[in-house]
Short mmCIF file of C-alpha atoms in Angstrom, two decimals:
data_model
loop_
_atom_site.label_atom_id
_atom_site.label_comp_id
_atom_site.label_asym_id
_atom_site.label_seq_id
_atom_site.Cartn_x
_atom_site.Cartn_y
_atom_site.Cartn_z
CA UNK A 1 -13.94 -11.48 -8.87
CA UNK A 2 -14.73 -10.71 -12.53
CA UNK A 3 -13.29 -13.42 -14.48
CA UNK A 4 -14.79 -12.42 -18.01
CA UNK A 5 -13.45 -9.26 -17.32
CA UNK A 6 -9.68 -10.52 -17.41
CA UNK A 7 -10.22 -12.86 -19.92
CA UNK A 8 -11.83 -9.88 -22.30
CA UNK A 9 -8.37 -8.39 -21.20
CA UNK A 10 -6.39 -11.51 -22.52
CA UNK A 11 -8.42 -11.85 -25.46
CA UNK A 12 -7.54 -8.43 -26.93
CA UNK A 13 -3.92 -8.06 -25.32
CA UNK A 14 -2.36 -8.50 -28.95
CA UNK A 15 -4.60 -5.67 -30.23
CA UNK A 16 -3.37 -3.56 -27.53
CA UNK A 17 -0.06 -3.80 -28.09
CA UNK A 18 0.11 -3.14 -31.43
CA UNK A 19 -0.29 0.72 -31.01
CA UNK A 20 0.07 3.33 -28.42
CA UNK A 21 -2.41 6.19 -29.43
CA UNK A 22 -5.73 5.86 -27.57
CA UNK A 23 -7.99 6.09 -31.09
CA UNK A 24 -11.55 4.61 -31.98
CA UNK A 25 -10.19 1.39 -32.51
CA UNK A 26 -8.74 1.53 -28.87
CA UNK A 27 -11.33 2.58 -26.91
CA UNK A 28 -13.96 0.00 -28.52
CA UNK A 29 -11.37 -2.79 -27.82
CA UNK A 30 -11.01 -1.08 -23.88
CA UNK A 31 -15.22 -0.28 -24.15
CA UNK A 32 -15.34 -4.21 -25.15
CA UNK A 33 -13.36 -5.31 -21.55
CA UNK A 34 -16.07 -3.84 -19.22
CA UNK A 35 -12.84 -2.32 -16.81
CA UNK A 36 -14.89 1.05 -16.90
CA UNK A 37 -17.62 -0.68 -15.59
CA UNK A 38 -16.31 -2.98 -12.87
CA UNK A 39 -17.09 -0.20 -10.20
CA UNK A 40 -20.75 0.85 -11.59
CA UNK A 41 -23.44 -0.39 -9.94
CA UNK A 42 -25.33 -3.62 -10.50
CA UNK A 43 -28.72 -2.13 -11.05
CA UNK A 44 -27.06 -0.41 -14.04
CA UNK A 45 -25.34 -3.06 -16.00
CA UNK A 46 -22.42 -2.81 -13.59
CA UNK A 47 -20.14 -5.43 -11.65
CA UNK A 48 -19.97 -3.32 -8.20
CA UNK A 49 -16.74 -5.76 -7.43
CA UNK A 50 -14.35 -5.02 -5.23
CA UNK A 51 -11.95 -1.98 -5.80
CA UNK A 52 -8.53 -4.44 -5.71
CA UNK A 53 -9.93 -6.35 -8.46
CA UNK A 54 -10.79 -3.27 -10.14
CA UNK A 55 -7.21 -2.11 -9.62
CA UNK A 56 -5.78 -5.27 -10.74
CA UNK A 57 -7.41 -5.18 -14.29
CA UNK A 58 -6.61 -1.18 -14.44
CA UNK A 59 -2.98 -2.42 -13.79
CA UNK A 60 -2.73 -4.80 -16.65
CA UNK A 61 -4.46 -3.01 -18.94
CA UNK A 62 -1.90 -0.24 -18.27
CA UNK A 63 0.92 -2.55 -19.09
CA UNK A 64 -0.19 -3.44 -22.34
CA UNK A 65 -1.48 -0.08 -23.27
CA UNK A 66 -0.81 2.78 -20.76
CA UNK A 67 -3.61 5.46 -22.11
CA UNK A 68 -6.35 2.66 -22.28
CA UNK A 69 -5.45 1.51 -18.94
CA UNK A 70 -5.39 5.76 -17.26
CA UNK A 71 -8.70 6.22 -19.34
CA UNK A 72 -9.98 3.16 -17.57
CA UNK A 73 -9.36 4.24 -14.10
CA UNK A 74 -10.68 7.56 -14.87
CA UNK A 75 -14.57 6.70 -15.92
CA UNK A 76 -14.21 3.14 -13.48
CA UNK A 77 -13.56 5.72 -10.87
CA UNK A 78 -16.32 8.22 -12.10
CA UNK A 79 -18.57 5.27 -12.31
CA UNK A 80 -18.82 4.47 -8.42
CA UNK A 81 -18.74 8.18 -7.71
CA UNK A 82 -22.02 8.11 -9.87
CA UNK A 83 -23.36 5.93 -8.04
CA UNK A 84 -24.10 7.89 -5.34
CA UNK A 85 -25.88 10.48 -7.43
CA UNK A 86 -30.02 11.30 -7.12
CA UNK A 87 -31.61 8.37 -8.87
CA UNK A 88 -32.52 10.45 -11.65
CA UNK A 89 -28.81 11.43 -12.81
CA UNK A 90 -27.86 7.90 -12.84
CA UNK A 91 -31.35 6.83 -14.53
CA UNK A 92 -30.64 9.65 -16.99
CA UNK A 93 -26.89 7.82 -17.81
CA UNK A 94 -27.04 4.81 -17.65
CA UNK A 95 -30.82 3.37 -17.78
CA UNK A 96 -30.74 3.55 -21.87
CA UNK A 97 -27.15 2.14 -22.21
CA UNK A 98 -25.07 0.63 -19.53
CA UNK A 99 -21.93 1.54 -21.26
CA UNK A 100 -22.42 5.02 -21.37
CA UNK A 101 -18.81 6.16 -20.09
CA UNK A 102 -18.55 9.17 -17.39
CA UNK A 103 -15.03 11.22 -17.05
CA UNK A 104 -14.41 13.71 -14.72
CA UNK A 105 -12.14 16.75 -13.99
CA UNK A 106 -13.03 17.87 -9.94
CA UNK A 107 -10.66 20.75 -9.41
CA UNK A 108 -12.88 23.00 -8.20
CA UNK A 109 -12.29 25.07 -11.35
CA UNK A 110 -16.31 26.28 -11.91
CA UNK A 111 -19.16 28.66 -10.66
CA UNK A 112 -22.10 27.20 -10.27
CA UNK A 113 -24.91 30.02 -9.80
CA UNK A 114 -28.72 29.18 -9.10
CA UNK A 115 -31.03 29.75 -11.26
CA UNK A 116 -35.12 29.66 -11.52
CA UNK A 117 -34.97 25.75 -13.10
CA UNK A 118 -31.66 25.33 -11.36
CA UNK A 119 -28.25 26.18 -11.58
CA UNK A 120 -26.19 27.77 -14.45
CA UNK A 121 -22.39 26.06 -14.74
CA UNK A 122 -19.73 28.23 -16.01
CA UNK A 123 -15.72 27.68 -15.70
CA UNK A 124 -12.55 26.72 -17.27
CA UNK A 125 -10.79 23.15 -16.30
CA UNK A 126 -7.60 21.03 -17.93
CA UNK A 127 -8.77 18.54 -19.87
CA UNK A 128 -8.21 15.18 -18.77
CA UNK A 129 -6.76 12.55 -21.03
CA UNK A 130 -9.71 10.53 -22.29
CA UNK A 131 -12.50 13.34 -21.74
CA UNK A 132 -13.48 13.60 -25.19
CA UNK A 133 -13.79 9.56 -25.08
CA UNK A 134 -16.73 10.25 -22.43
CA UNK A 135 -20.78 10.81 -23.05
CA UNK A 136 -20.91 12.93 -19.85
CA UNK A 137 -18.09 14.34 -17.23
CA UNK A 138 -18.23 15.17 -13.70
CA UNK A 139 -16.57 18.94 -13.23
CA UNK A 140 -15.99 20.53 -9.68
CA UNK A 141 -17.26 23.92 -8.85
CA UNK A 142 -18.28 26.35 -6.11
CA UNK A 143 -22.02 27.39 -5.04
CA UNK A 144 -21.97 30.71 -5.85
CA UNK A 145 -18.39 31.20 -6.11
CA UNK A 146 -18.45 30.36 -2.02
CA UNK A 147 -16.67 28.08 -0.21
CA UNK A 148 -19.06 25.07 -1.02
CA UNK A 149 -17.66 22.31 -3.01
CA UNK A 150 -20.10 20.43 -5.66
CA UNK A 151 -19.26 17.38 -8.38
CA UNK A 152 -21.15 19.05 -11.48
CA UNK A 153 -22.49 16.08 -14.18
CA UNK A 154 -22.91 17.73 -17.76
CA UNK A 155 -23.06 16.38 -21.08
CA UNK A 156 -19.99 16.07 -23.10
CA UNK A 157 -22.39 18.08 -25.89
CA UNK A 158 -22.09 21.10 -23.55
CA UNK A 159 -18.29 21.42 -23.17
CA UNK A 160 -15.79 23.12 -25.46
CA UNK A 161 -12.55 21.69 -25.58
CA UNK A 162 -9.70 24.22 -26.42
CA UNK A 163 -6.59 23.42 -27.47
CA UNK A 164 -6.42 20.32 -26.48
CA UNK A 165 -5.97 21.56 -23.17
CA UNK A 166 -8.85 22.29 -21.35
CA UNK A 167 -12.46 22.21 -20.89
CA UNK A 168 -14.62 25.45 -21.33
CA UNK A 169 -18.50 25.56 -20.19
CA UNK A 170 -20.03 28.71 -20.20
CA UNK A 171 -23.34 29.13 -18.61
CA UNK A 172 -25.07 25.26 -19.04
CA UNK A 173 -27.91 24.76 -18.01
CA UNK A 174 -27.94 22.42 -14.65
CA UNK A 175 -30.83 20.62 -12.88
CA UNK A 176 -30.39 19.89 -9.46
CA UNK A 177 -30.32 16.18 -9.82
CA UNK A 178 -27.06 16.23 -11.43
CA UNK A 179 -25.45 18.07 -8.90
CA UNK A 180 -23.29 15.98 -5.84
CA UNK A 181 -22.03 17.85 -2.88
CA UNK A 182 -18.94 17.36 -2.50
CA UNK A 183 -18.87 17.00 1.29
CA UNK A 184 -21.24 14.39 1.48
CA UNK A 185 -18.94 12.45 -0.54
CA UNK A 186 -16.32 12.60 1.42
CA UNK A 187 -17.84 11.95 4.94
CA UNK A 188 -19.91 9.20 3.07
CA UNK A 189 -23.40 10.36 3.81
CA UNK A 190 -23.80 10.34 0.09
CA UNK A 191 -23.61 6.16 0.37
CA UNK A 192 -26.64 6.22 2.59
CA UNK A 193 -29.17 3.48 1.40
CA UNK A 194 -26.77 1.70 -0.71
CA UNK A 195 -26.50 -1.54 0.11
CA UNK A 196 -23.02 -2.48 -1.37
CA UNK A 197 -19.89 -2.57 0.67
CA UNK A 198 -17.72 -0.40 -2.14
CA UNK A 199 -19.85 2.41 -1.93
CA UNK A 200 -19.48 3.54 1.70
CA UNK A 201 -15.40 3.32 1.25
CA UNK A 202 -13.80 6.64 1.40
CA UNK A 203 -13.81 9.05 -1.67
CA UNK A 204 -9.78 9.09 -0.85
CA UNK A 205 -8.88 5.90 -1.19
CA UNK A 206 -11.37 5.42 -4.44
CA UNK A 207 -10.86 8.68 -6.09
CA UNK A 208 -7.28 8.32 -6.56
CA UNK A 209 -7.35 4.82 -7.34
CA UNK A 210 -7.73 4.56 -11.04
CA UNK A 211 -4.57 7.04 -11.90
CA UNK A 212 -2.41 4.88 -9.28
CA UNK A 213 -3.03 1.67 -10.80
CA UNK A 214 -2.92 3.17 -13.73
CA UNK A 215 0.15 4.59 -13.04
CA UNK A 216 1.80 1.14 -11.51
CA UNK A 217 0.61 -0.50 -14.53
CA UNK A 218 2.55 1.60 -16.83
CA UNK A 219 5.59 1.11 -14.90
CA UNK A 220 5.49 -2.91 -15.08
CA UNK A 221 4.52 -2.60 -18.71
CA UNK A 222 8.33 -1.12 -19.11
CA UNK A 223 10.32 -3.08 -16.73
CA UNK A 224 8.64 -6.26 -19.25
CA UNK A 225 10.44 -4.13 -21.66
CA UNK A 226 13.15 -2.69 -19.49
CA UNK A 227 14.37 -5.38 -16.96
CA UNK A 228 15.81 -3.74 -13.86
CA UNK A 229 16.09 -5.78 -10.44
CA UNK A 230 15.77 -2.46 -8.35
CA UNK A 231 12.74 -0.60 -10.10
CA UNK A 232 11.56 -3.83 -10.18
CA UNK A 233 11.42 -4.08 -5.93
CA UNK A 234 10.00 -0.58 -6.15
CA UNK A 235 7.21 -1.56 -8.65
CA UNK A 236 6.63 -4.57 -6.68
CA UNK A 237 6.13 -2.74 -2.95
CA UNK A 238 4.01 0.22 -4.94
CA UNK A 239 1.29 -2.91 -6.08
CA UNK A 240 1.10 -4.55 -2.79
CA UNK A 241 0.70 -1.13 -0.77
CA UNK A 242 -1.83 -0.07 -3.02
CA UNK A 243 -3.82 -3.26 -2.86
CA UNK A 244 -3.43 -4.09 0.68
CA UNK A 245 -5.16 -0.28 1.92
CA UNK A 246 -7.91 -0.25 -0.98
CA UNK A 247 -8.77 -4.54 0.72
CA UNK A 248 -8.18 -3.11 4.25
CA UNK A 249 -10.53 -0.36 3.15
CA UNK A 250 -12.96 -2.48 1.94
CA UNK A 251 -13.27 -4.26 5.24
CA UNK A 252 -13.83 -1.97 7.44
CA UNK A 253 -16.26 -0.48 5.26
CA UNK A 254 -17.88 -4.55 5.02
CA UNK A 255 -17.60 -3.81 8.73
CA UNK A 256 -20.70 -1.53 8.53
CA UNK A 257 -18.27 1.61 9.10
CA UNK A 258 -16.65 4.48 6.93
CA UNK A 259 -12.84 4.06 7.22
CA UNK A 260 -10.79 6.84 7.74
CA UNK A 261 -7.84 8.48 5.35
CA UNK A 262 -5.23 6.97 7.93
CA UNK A 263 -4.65 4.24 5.64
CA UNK A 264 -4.62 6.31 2.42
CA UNK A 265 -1.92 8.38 4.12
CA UNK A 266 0.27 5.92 4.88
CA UNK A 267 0.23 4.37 1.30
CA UNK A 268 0.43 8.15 -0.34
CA UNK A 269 -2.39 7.64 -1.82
CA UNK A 270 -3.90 11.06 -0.88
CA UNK A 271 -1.32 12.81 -3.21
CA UNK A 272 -3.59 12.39 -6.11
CA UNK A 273 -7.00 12.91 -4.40
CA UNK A 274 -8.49 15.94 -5.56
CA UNK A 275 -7.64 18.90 -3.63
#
């Protein structure tokens, strides 16, 4: 558990409330909480906790304030994915400030070509709520316009935002320690040598958990509004299915294995992991 993490929570629930636009004043109150870093590893300022409690505190946040609480799960989420990342990306994050924030986009939306002192990253992607909150975002791209899937980390100075809408990069510069392959996230080889539990869970139950909780939260921050007995029940079985397979998750992976999507199926949580 994180305790000073909920009480930060409690301490600036009023300020929350009070408005519903996600503006400076917002995100130093949500920066202030340390949600976005309850995922992140210890070595960097992080809590590394586990994922329910994670959800938990993404879920009240949500009720109080429903774009703090998505932008939360968002760069919490991009935070363990991090994690797994050649030491010098995550050196080159977080070693200088601990709350540097990471959001990500992952559709596979971008080329990313070789190049003599690299790659070069170019592509267009819909931007995320909270992306121009974040110092650096993950975006997903193919090798070489092949069938190989990467997680691309870039600077927030090297995007374009147009519109509004999305996210334009056109030919940045990439070393290759800020590049993740996608595959070795998902079948967990990209955990090897880390030591906690959290990180050898499986990409689809974790990626996908910030937006649900998110998403749950929101919904019990209107029925406090709203009452109504049956979206109430529904609200109700949502929480406890999505906390029961992200702590049976967590044990098998404390079990020294990788868990399978099974679980994730069952709870539909694998709608929202990226395709």
């Amino acid at each position: 558990m994180t305790p000073q993490v909920f009480a930060a929570i409690e301490g600036c629930a009023a300020r929350l409330r009070s408005s519903d636009r996600l503006d400076a004043a917002a995100v130093a109150v949500l920066r202030g909480t340390g949600v976005a870093r309850m995922l992140q590893p210890e070595d960097y300022g992080g809590f590394a906790t586990h994922p329910g409690d994670f959800a938990e505190a993404v879920m009240t946040l949500a009720a109080l304030h429903g774009p703090a609480g998505w932008v939360a799960g968002m760069v919490g989420v991009a935070g363990w994915q991090l994690a797994m990342a050649p030491r010098r990306g995550r050196d080159e994050v977080w070693e200088a400030d601990a709350d540097t924030w990471v959001t990500s986009v992952l559709e596979p939306a971008g080329t990313l070509t070789p190049a003599a002192d690299g790659y070069r990253l170019t592509g267009c992607w819909p931007a995320g709520l909270g992306i121009d909150h974040g110092d650096w975002v993950l975006l997903g791209a193919r090798l070489d316009g092949g069938p190989r899937r990467v997680h691309v980390l870039v600077p927030r100075a090297e995007l374009r935002i147009v519109a509004e809408s999305h996210v334009v990069v056109a030919g940045a510069a990439v070393p290759g320690y800020r590049v993740l392959d996608y595959h070795a996230l998902v079948s967990g080889a990209a955990a090897a040598g880390l030591r906690n539990p959290i990180y050898r869970m499986p990409f689809r139950i974790i990626y996908p958990l910030g937006v649900g909780a998110a998403v749950i939260g929101m919904a019990e921050g209107a029925l406090a509004r709203h009452p109504h007995d049956g979206a109430a029940a529904e609200i109700r079985a949502a929480r406890v299915a999505l906390l029961d397979t992200v702590t049976k998750s967590f044990f098998a992976a404390l079990d020294g294995g990788l868990d399978t999507v099974d679980s994730a199926l069952r709870a539909g949580l694998c709608e929202m992991a990226a395709p």
